[in-house]
Amino acid sequence: MLRIYQCATEDEFFQLTKGRFAGLMEAEDYIPLEARTNSRHGDLDEGYSFLTFRCYTKTGNYRHIEGTFHKVNSPTFGKIWMLNLVNKERSMADSDLAPVTGLLNMHAFYQRVQKKTNALRKTAEPDALEMRYCPVYLNLTNFKVYNELHGIYEGDRMLRKIGQLLKSAFPASYITRLSGDNFALFVPRDGLEVKLKEVCQAVNNEVRMPNITMKAGIGIIEAAASAHRRPITTYFDQAKLACDSIKKDATRSVAFYNESMRQSITDRIFILDNLDRAIRKGHIQVYYQPVVRAMTGKFCGC
């Protein structure tokens, strides 16, 4: 514990934590252990509960802590809580996994996708235009509302649950959490749309808030070896455009990328960049449509 909290002595540790369990963590992460045991924060069938929280050390470093806890009877103290805690970043520093979700971190994800893509291009049919693996971008719309209502701890728990759902649906695929509430997959194309719809529905059922929904965009990677000069991240940008195109469409959860999406973004950027110049040069003309009151036939606005 002294190493985790960067304290030189036990006295420093007790001064830092005020001798209380709540003092180990950020105030908004505090939940009494009894309440954690009676909620969905652990696996009581295994005799322990899971624990994760954020804290500041004695020297001011910000850390994520995780571990397990359970209640035991001590001959000296009676009923006590036993905690087994580790510095999450330290425990995962030498791995390719992200701390919160346990999925591949972004760097490892893109590295593996690039390696897989290179291998697939070498074995692709000569006349193949598209690869049989697709980049997928997923976004959980309005997820910040979930964090505001339930707190960061529950938000992280939900992100881990979503990671588990994705791994269950695509067990042999590459999966990462890009940032916040955004995920990326590199998965086989066969039956992909149906699987993604099922995953989106499963996530929505887990969240159980109608204004928070999972959306997915599917991109395409060219099979031609000459396409290797394009950064692999470009294809996930395309998948993001497809995902963004249905953010406000309650009837759709999955969209495919097409070039018109890229053109619409290009057009929008061009308009924004040139609007002031167009106004100055008189290229934009304003026309007013009159509003007439039907009962009197008189002009009343425009």
mmCIF file of C-alpha atoms in Angstrom:
data_model
loop_
_atom_site.group_PDB
_atom_site.id
_atom_site.type_symbol
_atom_site.label_atom_id
_atom_site.label_comp_id
_atom_site.label_asym_id
_atom_site.label_seq_id
_atom_site.Cartn_x
_atom_site.Cartn_y
_atom_site.Cartn_z
ATOM 1 C CA MET A 1 0.000 0.000 0.000
ATOM 2 C CA LEU A 2 2.879 2.357 0.755
ATOM 3 C CA ARG A 3 4.337 1.726 -2.695
ATOM 4 C CA ILE A 4 0.979 2.216 -4.415
ATOM 5 C CA TYR A 5 0.322 5.516 -2.631
ATOM 6 C CA GLN A 6 3.999 6.583 -2.740
ATOM 7 C CA CYS A 7 4.195 7.060 1.019
ATOM 8 C CA ALA A 8 7.481 6.668 2.893
ATOM 9 C CA THR A 9 5.921 5.651 6.228
ATOM 10 C CA GLU A 10 2.669 4.343 7.668
ATOM 11 C CA ASP A 11 2.124 7.723 9.316
ATOM 12 C CA GLU A 12 2.226 9.424 5.893
ATOM 13 C CA PHE A 13 -0.257 6.861 4.593
ATOM 14 C CA PHE A 14 -2.701 7.466 7.465
ATOM 15 C CA GLN A 15 -2.375 11.235 7.088
ATOM 16 C CA LEU A 16 -3.114 10.909 3.351
ATOM 17 C CA THR A 17 -6.168 8.669 3.818
ATOM 18 C CA LYS A 18 -7.320 10.047 7.194
ATOM 19 C CA GLY A 19 -7.371 6.414 8.309
ATOM 20 C CA ARG A 20 -10.594 5.741 6.396
ATOM 21 C CA PHE A 21 -11.476 3.470 3.482
ATOM 22 C CA ALA A 22 -13.123 6.442 1.751
ATOM 23 C CA GLY A 23 -9.800 8.265 1.986
ATOM 24 C CA LEU A 24 -8.173 5.778 -0.375
ATOM 25 C CA MET A 25 -10.017 7.152 -3.396
ATOM 26 C CA GLU A 26 -11.627 10.048 -5.208
ATOM 27 C CA ALA A 27 -14.830 11.102 -3.418
ATOM 28 C CA GLU A 28 -17.108 10.310 -6.360
ATOM 29 C CA ASP A 29 -15.720 6.743 -6.556
ATOM 30 C CA TYR A 30 -16.544 5.953 -2.926
ATOM 31 C CA ILE A 31 -19.102 3.235 -2.324
ATOM 32 C CA PRO A 32 -19.149 1.387 1.034
ATOM 33 C CA LEU A 33 -17.871 -2.174 0.737
ATOM 34 C CA GLU A 34 -21.122 -3.576 2.089
ATOM 35 C CA ALA A 35 -23.032 -1.735 -0.636
ATOM 36 C CA ARG A 36 -20.595 -2.974 -3.285
ATOM 37 C CA THR A 37 -21.109 -6.539 -2.101
ATOM 38 C CA ASN A 38 -24.888 -6.189 -2.375
ATOM 39 C CA SER A 39 -24.734 -4.732 -5.878
ATOM 40 C CA ARG A 40 -23.395 -5.948 -9.204
ATOM 41 C CA HIS A 41 -19.757 -5.107 -8.466
ATOM 42 C CA GLY A 42 -18.468 -8.636 -7.871
ATOM 43 C CA ASP A 43 -18.806 -12.360 -8.178
ATOM 44 C CA LEU A 44 -20.214 -13.597 -4.894
ATOM 45 C CA ASP A 45 -20.289 -17.163 -6.213
ATOM 46 C CA GLU A 46 -16.493 -17.041 -6.160
ATOM 47 C CA GLY A 47 -16.415 -15.573 -2.653
ATOM 48 C CA TYR A 48 -15.060 -12.155 -3.606
ATOM 49 C CA SER A 49 -16.147 -8.850 -5.088
ATOM 50 C CA PHE A 50 -14.390 -6.685 -7.640
ATOM 51 C CA LEU A 51 -13.104 -3.220 -6.765
ATOM 52 C CA THR A 52 -11.796 -0.370 -8.913
ATOM 53 C CA PHE A 53 -11.310 3.319 -8.161
ATOM 54 C CA ARG A 54 -9.112 6.361 -8.853
ATOM 55 C CA CYS A 55 -6.807 8.118 -6.406
ATOM 56 C CA TYR A 56 -4.017 10.641 -5.934
ATOM 57 C CA THR A 57 -0.769 9.479 -4.355
ATOM 58 C CA LYS A 58 1.233 11.310 -1.709
ATOM 59 C CA THR A 59 3.386 12.864 -4.454
ATOM 60 C CA GLY A 60 0.351 13.951 -6.495
ATOM 61 C CA ASN A 61 0.328 11.223 -9.156
ATOM 62 C CA TYR A 62 -3.093 10.168 -10.474
ATOM 63 C CA ARG A 63 -3.689 6.422 -10.552
ATOM 64 C CA HIS A 64 -6.310 3.768 -11.273
ATOM 65 C CA ILE A 65 -6.448 1.069 -8.615
ATOM 66 C CA GLU A 66 -8.152 -2.305 -8.961
ATOM 67 C CA GLY A 67 -8.454 -5.488 -6.966
ATOM 68 C CA THR A 68 -10.761 -7.762 -4.993
ATOM 69 C CA PHE A 69 -12.170 -7.775 -1.489
ATOM 70 C CA HIS A 70 -14.025 -10.120 0.864
ATOM 71 C CA LYS A 71 -15.071 -10.322 4.514
ATOM 72 C CA VAL A 72 -13.275 -12.618 6.980
ATOM 73 C CA ASN A 73 -13.335 -13.314 10.714
ATOM 74 C CA SER A 74 -10.092 -12.327 12.447
ATOM 75 C CA PRO A 75 -9.327 -13.757 15.939
ATOM 76 C CA THR A 76 -7.879 -10.371 16.894
ATOM 77 C CA PHE A 77 -10.231 -7.874 15.246
ATOM 78 C CA GLY A 78 -13.432 -9.835 14.576
ATOM 79 C CA LYS A 79 -15.110 -9.276 11.206
ATOM 80 C CA ILE A 80 -12.831 -7.346 8.842
ATOM 81 C CA TRP A 81 -12.542 -6.610 5.134
ATOM 82 C CA MET A 82 -9.537 -8.043 3.284
ATOM 83 C CA LEU A 83 -8.472 -6.095 0.175
ATOM 84 C CA ASN A 84 -6.029 -7.122 -2.546
ATOM 85 C CA LEU A 85 -5.150 -4.007 -4.556
ATOM 86 C CA VAL A 86 -2.779 -3.266 -7.439
ATOM 87 C CA ASN A 87 -1.869 -0.216 -9.504
ATOM 88 C CA LYS A 88 -3.771 -0.961 -12.712
ATOM 89 C CA GLU A 89 -1.423 1.009 -14.979
ATOM 90 C CA ARG A 90 1.629 -0.730 -13.464
ATOM 91 C CA SER A 91 0.085 -4.184 -13.813
ATOM 92 C CA MET A 92 -0.737 -3.580 -17.482
ATOM 93 C CA ALA A 93 2.255 -1.442 -18.470
ATOM 94 C CA ASP A 94 4.035 -4.311 -20.191
ATOM 95 C CA SER A 95 0.918 -5.669 -21.900
ATOM 96 C CA ASP A 96 -1.072 -4.644 -24.952
ATOM 97 C CA LEU A 97 -4.278 -4.256 -22.934
ATOM 98 C CA ALA A 98 -6.051 -1.043 -21.915
ATOM 99 C CA PRO A 99 -6.632 -0.558 -18.173
ATOM 100 C CA VAL A 100 -10.378 0.146 -18.055
ATOM 101 C CA THR A 101 -11.774 -2.365 -20.551
ATOM 102 C CA GLY A 102 -9.105 -5.052 -20.814
ATOM 103 C CA LEU A 103 -9.298 -4.721 -24.615
ATOM 104 C CA LEU A 104 -6.304 -4.062 -26.859
ATOM 105 C CA ASN A 105 -4.922 -0.574 -26.405
ATOM 106 C CA MET A 106 -5.101 1.676 -29.455
ATOM 107 C CA HIS A 107 -1.437 1.346 -30.431
ATOM 108 C CA ALA A 108 -1.446 -2.461 -30.252
ATOM 109 C CA PHE A 109 -4.773 -2.580 -32.103
ATOM 110 C CA TYR A 110 -3.567 -0.575 -35.111
ATOM 111 C CA GLN A 111 -0.294 -2.511 -35.205
ATOM 112 C CA ARG A 112 -2.093 -5.849 -35.344
ATOM 113 C CA VAL A 113 -4.659 -4.636 -37.868
ATOM 114 C CA GLN A 114 -1.864 -3.386 -40.145
ATOM 115 C CA LYS A 115 -0.027 -6.704 -39.888
ATOM 116 C CA LYS A 116 -3.220 -8.665 -40.564
ATOM 117 C CA THR A 117 -4.098 -6.413 -43.511
ATOM 118 C CA ASN A 118 -0.668 -6.900 -45.095
ATOM 119 C CA ALA A 119 -1.027 -10.667 -44.777
ATOM 120 C CA LEU A 120 -4.539 -10.649 -46.244
ATOM 121 C CA ARG A 121 -3.429 -8.581 -49.246
ATOM 122 C CA LYS A 122 -0.714 -11.112 -50.066
ATOM 123 C CA THR A 123 -3.262 -13.939 -50.191
ATOM 124 C CA ALA A 124 -6.085 -12.003 -51.877
ATOM 125 C CA GLU A 125 -7.463 -13.150 -55.228
ATOM 126 C CA PRO A 126 -5.981 -11.198 -58.185
ATOM 127 C CA ASP A 127 -9.357 -9.725 -59.150
ATOM 128 C CA ALA A 128 -10.514 -8.983 -55.573
ATOM 129 C CA LEU A 129 -11.477 -5.345 -54.987
ATOM 130 C CA GLU A 130 -12.259 -5.514 -51.275
ATOM 131 C CA MET A 131 -10.810 -7.480 -48.420
ATOM 132 C CA ARG A 132 -12.891 -9.999 -46.515
ATOM 133 C CA TYR A 133 -12.188 -8.144 -43.260
ATOM 134 C CA CYS A 134 -13.781 -4.783 -42.449
ATOM 135 C CA PRO A 135 -12.975 -1.872 -40.144
ATOM 136 C CA VAL A 136 -15.874 -1.034 -37.820
ATOM 137 C CA TYR A 137 -16.376 2.085 -35.703
ATOM 138 C CA LEU A 138 -18.888 2.041 -32.839
ATOM 139 C CA ASN A 139 -20.187 4.990 -30.853
ATOM 140 C CA LEU A 140 -22.396 4.979 -27.775
ATOM 141 C CA THR A 141 -24.351 8.186 -28.311
ATOM 142 C CA ASN A 142 -24.952 10.467 -25.308
ATOM 143 C CA PHE A 143 -22.954 8.218 -22.966
ATOM 144 C CA LYS A 144 -21.875 11.237 -20.923
ATOM 145 C CA VAL A 145 -25.465 11.309 -19.640
ATOM 146 C CA TYR A 146 -24.898 7.833 -18.172
ATOM 147 C CA ASN A 147 -21.761 9.010 -16.356
ATOM 148 C CA GLU A 148 -23.570 12.074 -15.022
ATOM 149 C CA LEU A 149 -26.426 9.958 -13.649
ATOM 150 C CA HIS A 150 -24.495 6.951 -12.338
ATOM 151 C CA GLY A 151 -20.955 8.217 -11.762
ATOM 152 C CA ILE A 152 -17.599 7.417 -13.332
ATOM 153 C CA TYR A 153 -17.274 4.069 -11.524
ATOM 154 C CA GLU A 154 -20.499 2.732 -12.999
ATOM 155 C CA GLY A 155 -19.568 4.277 -16.354
ATOM 156 C CA ASP A 156 -16.304 2.318 -16.389
ATOM 157 C CA ARG A 157 -18.163 -0.825 -15.359
ATOM 158 C CA MET A 158 -20.525 -0.361 -18.299
ATOM 159 C CA LEU A 159 -17.603 0.153 -20.700
ATOM 160 C CA ARG A 160 -16.075 -3.114 -19.449
ATOM 161 C CA LYS A 161 -19.413 -4.846 -19.985
ATOM 162 C CA ILE A 162 -19.596 -3.518 -23.545
ATOM 163 C CA GLY A 163 -16.064 -4.816 -24.127
ATOM 164 C CA GLN A 164 -17.184 -8.246 -22.933
ATOM 165 C CA LEU A 165 -20.198 -8.180 -25.257
ATOM 166 C CA LEU A 166 -17.967 -7.302 -28.210
ATOM 167 C CA LYS A 167 -15.503 -10.072 -27.368
ATOM 168 C CA SER A 168 -18.344 -12.581 -27.071
ATOM 169 C CA ALA A 169 -19.771 -11.582 -30.462
ATOM 170 C CA PHE A 170 -16.369 -11.439 -32.211
ATOM 171 C CA PRO A 171 -14.123 -13.831 -30.253
ATOM 172 C CA ALA A 172 -11.325 -14.101 -32.842
ATOM 173 C CA SER A 173 -11.240 -10.447 -33.897
ATOM 174 C CA TYR A 174 -9.264 -7.349 -32.941
ATOM 175 C CA ILE A 175 -11.154 -4.966 -30.643
ATOM 176 C CA THR A 176 -10.175 -1.688 -28.986
ATOM 177 C CA ARG A 177 -11.706 1.244 -27.178
ATOM 178 C CA LEU A 178 -10.479 4.290 -29.062
ATOM 179 C CA SER A 179 -11.504 6.922 -26.506
ATOM 180 C CA GLY A 180 -14.457 7.808 -24.321
ATOM 181 C CA ASP A 181 -17.437 5.848 -25.633
ATOM 182 C CA ASN A 182 -15.917 4.914 -29.020
ATOM 183 C CA PHE A 183 -14.836 1.399 -29.987
ATOM 184 C CA ALA A 184 -13.233 -0.084 -33.104
ATOM 185 C CA LEU A 185 -13.253 -3.610 -34.530
ATOM 186 C CA PHE A 186 -11.456 -5.412 -37.332
ATOM 187 C CA VAL A 187 -13.746 -8.308 -38.173
ATOM 188 C CA PRO A 188 -14.732 -10.725 -40.984
ATOM 189 C CA ARG A 189 -17.193 -9.260 -43.476
ATOM 190 C CA ASP A 190 -19.477 -12.325 -43.755
ATOM 191 C CA GLY A 191 -22.725 -11.776 -41.837
ATOM 192 C CA LEU A 192 -21.268 -8.639 -40.255
ATOM 193 C CA GLU A 193 -24.333 -6.394 -40.537
ATOM 194 C CA VAL A 194 -26.579 -8.901 -38.742
ATOM 195 C CA LYS A 195 -24.019 -9.450 -35.966
ATOM 196 C CA LEU A 196 -23.547 -5.719 -35.436
ATOM 197 C CA LYS A 197 -27.283 -5.148 -35.183
ATOM 198 C CA GLU A 198 -27.460 -7.866 -32.527
ATOM 199 C CA VAL A 199 -24.534 -6.374 -30.613
ATOM 200 C CA CYS A 200 -26.012 -2.868 -30.744
ATOM 201 C CA GLN A 201 -29.300 -4.201 -29.401
ATOM 202 C CA ALA A 202 -27.514 -6.134 -26.648
ATOM 203 C CA VAL A 203 -25.662 -2.978 -25.577
ATOM 204 C CA ASN A 204 -28.884 -0.950 -25.620
ATOM 205 C CA ASN A 205 -30.552 -3.604 -23.455
ATOM 206 C CA GLU A 206 -27.663 -3.423 -20.998
ATOM 207 C CA VAL A 207 -27.687 0.382 -20.759
ATOM 208 C CA ARG A 208 -31.505 0.582 -20.569
ATOM 209 C CA MET A 209 -31.718 4.294 -21.344
ATOM 210 C CA PRO A 210 -33.621 5.163 -24.548
ATOM 211 C CA ASN A 211 -31.561 8.271 -25.330
ATOM 212 C CA ILE A 212 -28.286 6.283 -25.176
ATOM 213 C CA THR A 213 -27.859 3.954 -28.152
ATOM 214 C CA MET A 214 -25.043 2.096 -29.857
ATOM 215 C CA LYS A 215 -24.375 2.947 -33.511
ATOM 216 C CA ALA A 216 -21.961 1.180 -35.872
ATOM 217 C CA GLY A 217 -20.268 2.222 -39.106
ATOM 218 C CA ILE A 218 -18.616 -0.238 -41.510
ATOM 219 C CA GLY A 219 -15.705 0.750 -43.739
ATOM 220 C CA ILE A 220 -14.020 -1.001 -46.658
ATOM 221 C CA ILE A 221 -10.330 -1.804 -47.195
ATOM 222 C CA GLU A 222 -9.085 -2.203 -50.747
ATOM 223 C CA ALA A 223 -7.487 -5.530 -51.523
ATOM 224 C CA ALA A 224 -4.923 -4.070 -53.949
ATOM 225 C CA ALA A 225 -1.367 -4.137 -52.637
ATOM 226 C CA SER A 226 -0.871 -0.596 -53.978
ATOM 227 C CA ALA A 227 -3.319 0.642 -51.319
ATOM 228 C CA HIS A 228 -0.797 -0.096 -48.567
ATOM 229 C CA ARG A 229 0.487 3.486 -48.739
ATOM 230 C CA ARG A 230 -2.757 4.718 -47.185
ATOM 231 C CA PRO A 231 -2.577 4.751 -43.338
ATOM 232 C CA ILE A 232 -4.682 2.039 -41.746
ATOM 233 C CA THR A 233 -6.373 4.673 -39.579
ATOM 234 C CA THR A 234 -7.920 6.183 -42.730
ATOM 235 C CA TYR A 235 -10.249 3.218 -43.108
ATOM 236 C CA PHE A 236 -11.482 3.592 -39.544
ATOM 237 C CA ASP A 237 -12.068 7.299 -40.240
ATOM 238 C CA GLN A 238 -14.333 6.184 -43.072
ATOM 239 C CA ALA A 239 -16.172 3.812 -40.740
ATOM 240 C CA LYS A 240 -16.607 6.741 -38.331
ATOM 241 C CA LEU A 241 -18.201 8.828 -41.102
ATOM 242 C CA ALA A 242 -20.666 6.005 -41.714
ATOM 243 C CA CYS A 243 -21.425 5.788 -37.990
ATOM 244 C CA ASP A 244 -21.895 9.552 -37.667
ATOM 245 C CA SER A 245 -24.325 9.546 -40.604
ATOM 246 C CA ILE A 246 -26.966 7.684 -38.543
ATOM 247 C CA LYS A 247 -26.401 9.235 -35.113
ATOM 248 C CA LYS A 248 -29.771 10.994 -35.235
ATOM 249 C CA ASP A 249 -31.626 8.203 -37.065
ATOM 250 C CA ALA A 250 -33.575 6.198 -34.490
ATOM 251 C CA THR A 251 -34.493 3.561 -37.087
ATOM 252 C CA ARG A 252 -30.921 2.472 -37.939
ATOM 253 C CA SER A 253 -28.035 1.072 -35.920
ATOM 254 C CA VAL A 254 -25.618 0.112 -38.729
ATOM 255 C CA ALA A 255 -24.419 2.018 -41.814
ATOM 256 C CA PHE A 256 -21.935 1.281 -44.609
ATOM 257 C CA TYR A 257 -19.402 3.844 -45.790
ATOM 258 C CA ASN A 258 -19.700 5.261 -49.295
ATOM 259 C CA GLU A 259 -17.777 8.017 -51.083
ATOM 260 C CA SER A 260 -20.725 10.419 -50.966
ATOM 261 C CA MET A 261 -20.123 10.663 -47.189
ATOM 262 C CA ARG A 262 -16.565 11.814 -47.782
ATOM 263 C CA GLN A 263 -17.738 14.263 -50.458
ATOM 264 C CA SER A 264 -20.357 15.759 -48.137
ATOM 265 C CA ILE A 265 -17.667 16.411 -45.523
ATOM 266 C CA THR A 266 -15.394 17.934 -48.174
ATOM 267 C CA ASP A 267 -18.224 20.171 -49.399
ATOM 268 C CA ARG A 268 -19.037 21.296 -45.879
ATOM 269 C CA ILE A 269 -15.407 22.172 -45.140
ATOM 270 C CA PHE A 270 -15.157 24.092 -48.424
ATOM 271 C CA ILE A 271 -18.289 26.115 -47.600
ATOM 272 C CA LEU A 272 -17.106 26.946 -44.080
ATOM 273 C CA ASP A 273 -13.656 27.948 -45.324
ATOM 274 C CA ASN A 274 -14.994 30.186 -48.116
ATOM 275 C CA LEU A 275 -18.220 31.626 -46.673
ATOM 276 C CA ASP A 276 -16.764 34.981 -45.554
ATOM 277 C CA ARG A 277 -14.998 35.501 -48.884
ATOM 278 C CA ALA A 278 -18.190 34.649 -50.800
ATOM 279 C CA ILE A 279 -20.162 37.229 -48.775
ATOM 280 C CA ARG A 280 -17.513 39.915 -49.339
ATOM 281 C CA LYS A 281 -17.498 39.333 -53.105
ATOM 282 C CA GLY A 282 -21.276 39.261 -53.390
ATOM 283 C CA HIS A 283 -21.491 35.631 -54.512
ATOM 284 C CA ILE A 284 -24.271 35.033 -51.972
ATOM 285 C CA GLN A 285 -27.626 36.725 -52.507
ATOM 286 C CA VAL A 286 -30.417 36.758 -49.956
ATOM 287 C CA TYR A 287 -34.076 36.336 -50.939
ATOM 288 C CA TYR A 288 -36.962 36.852 -48.523
ATOM 289 C CA GLN A 289 -40.153 34.829 -48.766
ATOM 290 C CA PRO A 290 -43.185 36.811 -47.589
ATOM 291 C CA VAL A 291 -45.483 35.444 -44.887
ATOM 292 C CA VAL A 292 -49.110 36.420 -45.483
ATOM 293 C CA ARG A 293 -51.902 36.127 -42.917
ATOM 294 C CA ALA A 294 -54.543 33.920 -44.535
ATOM 295 C CA MET A 295 -57.551 35.557 -42.817
ATOM 296 C CA THR A 296 -56.702 39.110 -43.981
ATOM 297 C CA GLY A 297 -54.414 38.572 -46.944
ATOM 298 C CA LYS A 298 -51.954 41.071 -45.454
ATOM 299 C CA PHE A 299 -48.187 40.722 -45.291
ATOM 300 C CA CYS A 300 -47.090 40.013 -41.705
ATOM 301 C CA GLY A 301 -43.532 38.780 -41.876
ATOM 302 C CA CYS A 302 -40.878 37.004 -43.928
#
